[in-house]
Amino acid sequence: MSIEIHKVEKSRIDEVDFDNLVFGHTFSDHMFQMEYRNNKWNPPAIIPFGKIEVYPSLSSLHYGQSIFEGLKAFRSADGSVNIFRLDKHIARMENSCKRMCIPTLDSEMFKEAVTTLVGLDRQWIPQARGSSLYIRPFIFASENYIGVRVSEKYDFYILTGPVSTYFKEGLSPVKLMTSEGYVRAVRGGLGEAKTAANYAASLLPAMEAQRRGFSQVLWLDALEGKYIDEVGTMNIAFFKDDVLITPPLEGTILPGVTRDSVIQIAKKKGIKVEERRISIDEVMESVKDGSMTEIFGTGTAAVISPVGEVYHNGESVTVNNFKTGPIAKMFYDEITGIQYGEKEDTFGWITKIQ
Ligand SMILES: *Cc1c(COP(=O)(O)O)cnc(C)c1O
């Protein structure tokens, strides 16, 4: 499938302060666009980034039938551009489509869309280590109809934009508090789809946590409030008695690509991995008795985010003296090493644009 390309007359890149990038604010010159009409995806185009016109009756504004992805492209040591785990993100978007009754995309076309768009705006990929080009594909229901039913029209866009490190703390520990009185997802719900609704549910609890000095909410399972699910925008992993423990994919958590990368690296390094339920009581106890030495979040935005403190039920525990531990550091170095082309891509995770 050929993509029609309409280039900008003049790039906006000179207006961008690459030393002070704020996550999610800056977008590259072009965006990808494709419409689903009359039961099929129409021919795609790459056009200048800009406004889109919609009616206030746009169905996704009312009922949230929308999905997204988040992945990154990096400037590689050899001068090429590396896109990290493109196939895995495409596969997850397909699963999100299915859960949200959105027509799936042809994966080859999707791949070509991302590589063409990133190639076209490659000068937007920042140079500095830790910086990258964030890629945001998303699809929303675009029928002008406010009855509740599956939409017959969809719009698919891909935006890209330069980002530096996600948390202002960088690779330094964050404080988490468990969800009190709120739930994020239940089995059979939307928790494993990358859809807007999951974030809508998390905003109020996250705001309250931040007001109390915590960086994000540590979600417990919705039924018993006992087992760890994930963090607001990240999956979570624990290092206890030399074993890497992470909650299993049972429908309530997002199947993170970074989570999967950490598991694969751990196995290759001979670290024992357990995908199992882990209770908040076990976490609090084993941090206190010293057997759990590290906790960290995993996600595309921050890669690895060490957890320095967990607050639950009126009690706080400090993890690894509020320092980044060697295991978190090792995963960060391995993943970013592959992303920036400094370490060999033995897993086949990189899509290269020459
Ligand atoms: C995207 C996301 C993650 C992290 O997934 P990655 O593929 O590693 O970026 C974790 N939790 C939620 C809720 C997410 O939306």
XYZ file of C-alpha atoms and ligand atoms in Angstrom:
369
model
C 0.000 0.000 0.000
C 1.449 3.372 -0.932
C 1.223 6.309 1.432
C 0.445 9.682 -0.065
C 2.842 12.264 1.394
C 2.156 15.984 1.729
C 5.194 17.682 3.229
C 5.193 20.879 5.260
C 6.305 23.992 3.433
C 8.529 25.023 6.293
C 9.688 22.897 9.224
C 8.914 24.102 12.785
C 12.026 22.448 14.185
C 13.898 25.720 14.733
C 11.204 26.798 17.224
C 11.884 23.816 19.495
C 14.068 24.057 22.595
C 15.561 20.557 22.614
C 17.254 21.184 25.977
C 13.959 21.759 27.763
C 11.515 19.235 26.320
C 8.376 18.623 28.337
C 6.892 15.163 27.744
C 3.924 15.188 25.388
C 4.011 18.860 24.405
C 6.105 18.940 21.248
C 5.118 17.295 17.990
C 7.114 16.746 14.817
C 6.262 18.296 11.443
C 4.123 15.443 10.100
C 1.431 13.003 11.143
C 0.004 9.852 9.631
C -3.718 9.684 8.912
C -6.046 6.939 7.750
C -9.848 6.674 7.837
C -12.134 3.700 8.165
C -15.285 4.239 6.110
C -17.778 1.873 4.423
C -16.322 -1.158 6.191
C -12.727 -0.644 5.100
C -9.570 1.317 5.830
C -9.072 3.912 3.090
C -5.718 4.789 1.488
C -3.429 6.446 4.058
C -1.622 9.766 3.976
C 1.131 11.620 5.773
C 0.217 15.266 6.207
C 1.485 18.265 8.183
C 0.777 18.015 11.921
C -2.168 20.238 12.636
C -5.747 20.676 13.728
C -8.447 18.217 12.838
C -12.035 19.232 12.488
C -14.695 17.218 14.332
C -18.338 17.629 15.232
C -19.253 17.749 18.923
C -21.321 14.616 18.306
C -18.150 12.593 17.627
C -18.968 9.276 19.290
C -15.585 8.646 20.943
C -15.863 11.946 22.840
C -18.979 10.577 24.514
C -18.326 6.874 25.062
C -14.559 6.496 24.923
C -14.242 4.003 22.090
C -10.561 4.735 21.522
C -7.193 3.046 21.846
C -3.543 4.044 21.642
C 0.038 2.832 21.673
C 3.280 4.369 22.862
C 6.703 3.409 21.518
C 10.006 5.076 20.754
C 12.647 5.644 18.090
C 16.274 6.316 19.036
C 19.330 7.718 17.364
C 21.654 4.764 17.128
C 25.407 4.840 17.700
C 25.927 3.961 14.001
C 23.872 6.915 12.746
C 20.759 4.937 11.845
C 17.395 5.166 13.603
C 16.275 2.348 15.914
C 12.609 1.677 16.614
C 12.204 -0.490 19.711
C 9.928 -3.549 19.525
C 7.677 -2.263 16.775
C 6.123 -5.696 16.087
C 5.184 -6.207 19.722
C 3.474 -2.816 19.888
C 1.614 -3.528 16.645
C 0.424 -6.869 18.046
C -0.769 -5.235 21.265
C -2.654 -2.549 19.326
C -4.437 -5.357 17.488
C -5.540 -6.859 20.812
C -6.720 -3.465 22.029
C -8.692 -3.073 18.768
C -10.448 -6.376 19.341
C -11.441 -5.578 22.913
C -12.786 -2.164 21.907
C -14.664 -3.351 18.752
C -12.345 -1.302 16.539
C -11.452 -2.771 13.113
C -7.889 -4.113 13.123
C -5.096 -2.771 10.941
C -2.928 -4.618 8.479
C 0.315 -5.065 10.419
C 2.586 -4.582 7.375
C 0.824 -1.324 6.543
C 1.126 -0.218 10.192
C 4.832 -0.991 10.134
C 5.325 0.938 6.906
C 3.338 3.851 8.347
C 5.616 4.104 11.393
C 8.893 3.689 9.513
C 7.890 6.150 6.776
C 6.713 8.777 9.256
C 9.752 8.432 11.516
C 12.060 8.446 8.492
C 10.475 11.620 7.186
C 10.836 13.470 10.518
C 14.114 11.863 11.552
C 15.749 15.226 12.211
C 13.291 15.560 15.133
C 14.928 12.690 17.005
C 16.960 14.349 19.768
C 20.685 13.662 20.068
C 21.136 13.479 23.838
C 21.408 10.076 25.564
C 18.114 9.498 27.366
C 16.195 11.391 24.692
C 14.165 9.824 21.919
C 11.276 10.279 19.529
C 8.010 9.216 21.143
C 5.570 7.603 18.707
C 1.852 7.746 19.489
C -0.482 5.741 17.233
C -4.164 6.011 18.168
C -7.586 5.181 16.799
C -10.896 6.723 17.799
C -14.518 6.175 16.823
C -15.441 9.034 14.526
C -19.080 8.622 13.713
C -21.251 11.652 14.439
C -23.809 9.804 16.453
C -24.547 9.821 20.159
C -26.504 6.613 20.399
C -24.642 3.916 22.328
C -23.358 1.334 19.888
C -20.206 0.303 18.084
C -19.181 3.056 15.665
C -19.084 2.477 11.916
C -16.324 5.042 11.307
C -12.812 5.356 12.769
C -9.825 7.634 12.382
C -6.282 6.357 12.846
C -3.446 8.805 13.442
C 0.212 8.521 14.329
C 1.923 11.463 15.987
C 5.586 11.680 16.873
C 7.429 14.084 19.127
C 10.845 14.497 20.756
C 11.048 13.612 24.464
C 13.733 13.577 27.106
C 13.534 11.454 30.268
C 9.969 10.961 31.515
C 10.223 11.509 35.246
C 11.897 14.681 36.353
C 13.610 12.525 38.988
C 15.309 10.536 36.155
C 16.592 7.129 37.234
C 16.100 8.000 40.866
C 13.526 6.394 43.114
C 9.846 7.365 43.285
C 7.321 7.039 46.103
C 4.165 4.996 45.569
C 1.010 4.663 47.632
C -1.541 1.890 47.299
C -5.000 2.700 45.993
C -7.325 3.551 48.862
C -11.000 3.220 48.043
C -10.533 3.125 44.273
C -10.015 0.370 41.744
C -8.505 0.542 38.288
C -9.571 -2.655 36.546
C -11.262 -5.982 37.188
C -10.807 -9.242 35.364
C -13.004 -9.208 32.289
C -12.844 -5.408 32.173
C -10.593 -3.148 30.111
C -7.383 -3.414 32.134
C -5.420 -5.276 29.485
C -6.417 -2.959 26.620
C -4.511 0.266 26.021
C -7.630 2.367 26.019
C -8.512 5.835 27.236
C -10.959 4.578 29.878
C -8.213 3.056 32.041
C -6.639 6.465 32.378
C -9.947 8.176 33.024
C -10.440 5.838 35.989
C -6.972 6.564 37.347
C -6.923 10.381 37.252
C -8.633 11.185 40.544
C -6.697 8.621 42.619
C -3.431 9.755 40.969
C -4.191 13.395 41.732
C -4.913 12.584 45.369
C -1.705 10.554 45.637
C 0.296 13.442 44.190
C -1.294 15.861 46.617
C -0.016 13.610 49.380
C 3.524 13.639 47.987
C 3.521 10.362 46.057
C 4.503 10.072 42.453
C 1.907 7.447 41.425
C -0.677 4.962 42.679
C 0.242 1.320 43.240
C -2.910 -0.488 42.172
C -4.156 -3.448 44.168
C -6.551 -5.996 42.734
C -10.133 -4.805 42.615
C -11.773 -7.798 44.310
C -9.777 -8.279 47.498
C -7.525 -5.225 47.564
C -4.744 -7.640 48.381
C -2.600 -8.429 45.341
C -0.441 -6.003 43.375
C -1.633 -5.203 39.861
C 0.509 -2.383 38.437
C 1.351 1.309 38.731
C -0.512 4.140 36.979
C 1.494 4.079 33.768
C 3.879 1.205 34.399
C 4.033 -2.470 35.254
C 5.885 -3.403 38.402
C 8.563 -5.918 39.349
C 10.095 -7.026 42.654
C 13.478 -8.520 43.427
C 13.273 -10.835 46.409
C 15.720 -13.560 47.459
C 17.414 -13.178 44.056
C 14.148 -13.898 42.199
C 12.415 -11.444 39.878
C 8.693 -11.433 40.668
C 6.065 -9.685 38.574
C 2.259 -9.976 38.589
C 0.870 -12.368 35.951
C -1.110 -11.274 32.890
C -4.558 -12.291 34.072
C -6.626 -9.596 32.432
C -6.350 -6.710 34.872
C -2.968 -5.326 33.881
C -1.536 -3.973 30.674
C 0.820 -6.463 29.009
C 3.778 -4.105 28.971
C 6.430 -4.407 26.292
C 9.063 -3.235 28.784
C 7.791 -5.846 31.259
C 8.310 -8.497 28.594
C 11.777 -7.141 27.762
C 12.795 -7.278 31.436
C 11.570 -10.882 31.729
C 13.476 -11.956 28.623
C 16.688 -10.240 29.742
C 16.385 -11.737 33.237
C 15.991 -15.250 31.844
C 18.965 -14.793 29.562
C 21.079 -13.596 32.498
C 20.096 -16.641 34.523
C 17.881 -14.721 36.943
C 14.922 -16.774 38.118
C 11.607 -15.200 37.074
C 8.242 -15.781 38.723
C 5.112 -14.384 37.111
C 2.818 -14.793 40.053
C 0.452 -12.969 42.323
C 2.201 -11.070 45.048
C 0.290 -9.550 47.933
C 0.909 -6.110 49.370
C 1.439 -7.825 52.746
C 4.251 -9.934 51.294
C 5.823 -6.794 49.826
C 5.647 -4.820 53.087
C 6.965 -7.768 55.144
C 9.779 -8.744 52.827
C 11.006 -5.175 52.427
C 11.056 -4.952 56.233
C 12.885 -8.263 56.776
C 15.409 -7.368 54.084
C 14.639 -10.200 51.641
C 13.113 -7.845 49.056
C 15.940 -5.595 47.994
C 14.465 -3.826 44.972
C 11.166 -2.729 43.468
C 10.889 -0.991 40.114
C 8.338 0.043 37.532
C 8.716 -0.805 33.828
C 7.303 1.190 30.927
C 8.250 2.748 27.601
C 8.264 6.290 28.949
C 10.739 5.836 31.834
C 12.102 2.370 30.873
C 12.893 1.490 34.509
C 11.662 3.521 37.443
C 13.060 2.451 40.820
C 10.640 2.580 43.749
C 12.140 4.031 46.932
C 9.099 4.009 49.160
C 5.800 2.149 49.389
C 2.988 3.478 51.540
C 0.113 1.193 52.448
C -2.541 1.373 55.114
C -0.844 4.006 57.276
C 2.588 2.441 57.031
C 5.625 3.243 54.879
C 8.586 1.083 53.953
C 11.791 2.370 52.394
C 13.296 0.202 49.681
C 17.083 -0.120 49.253
C 17.695 3.054 51.308
C 15.836 5.038 48.649
C 18.576 4.327 46.124
C 18.576 2.826 42.653
C 19.560 -0.819 43.052
C 21.958 -2.844 40.880
C 19.211 -4.961 39.314
C 17.132 -1.946 38.224
C 20.299 -0.330 36.887
C 21.268 -3.494 35.006
C 17.873 -3.688 33.245
C 18.011 0.025 32.438
C 21.502 -0.324 30.966
C 20.639 -3.454 28.965
C 17.442 -2.037 27.464
C 18.773 1.439 26.710
C 22.010 -0.117 25.423
C 20.015 -2.055 22.816
C 17.807 0.960 22.050
C 20.773 3.251 21.350
C 22.629 0.572 19.385
C 25.460 0.341 21.943
C 24.691 -3.290 22.798
C 24.070 -6.097 20.359
C 20.383 -6.679 19.603
C 20.434 -10.412 20.305
C 16.640 -10.546 20.758
C 15.818 -8.969 17.385
C 13.987 -6.075 19.024
C 15.161 -3.281 16.750
C 13.622 -2.111 13.468
C 16.281 -0.047 11.734
C 15.717 2.909 9.461
C 18.917 3.556 7.511
C 1.433 1.478 28.361
C 1.192 1.018 29.759
C 2.148 0.304 30.502
C 3.553 0.055 30.024
O 3.653 -0.678 28.844
P 4.961 -0.560 27.947
O 4.606 -1.347 26.733
O 6.068 -1.174 28.711
O 5.178 0.870 27.674
C 1.803 -0.150 31.753
N 0.594 0.110 32.273
C -0.347 0.802 31.603
C -1.654 1.038 32.235
C -0.083 1.281 30.330
O -1.020 1.973 29.667
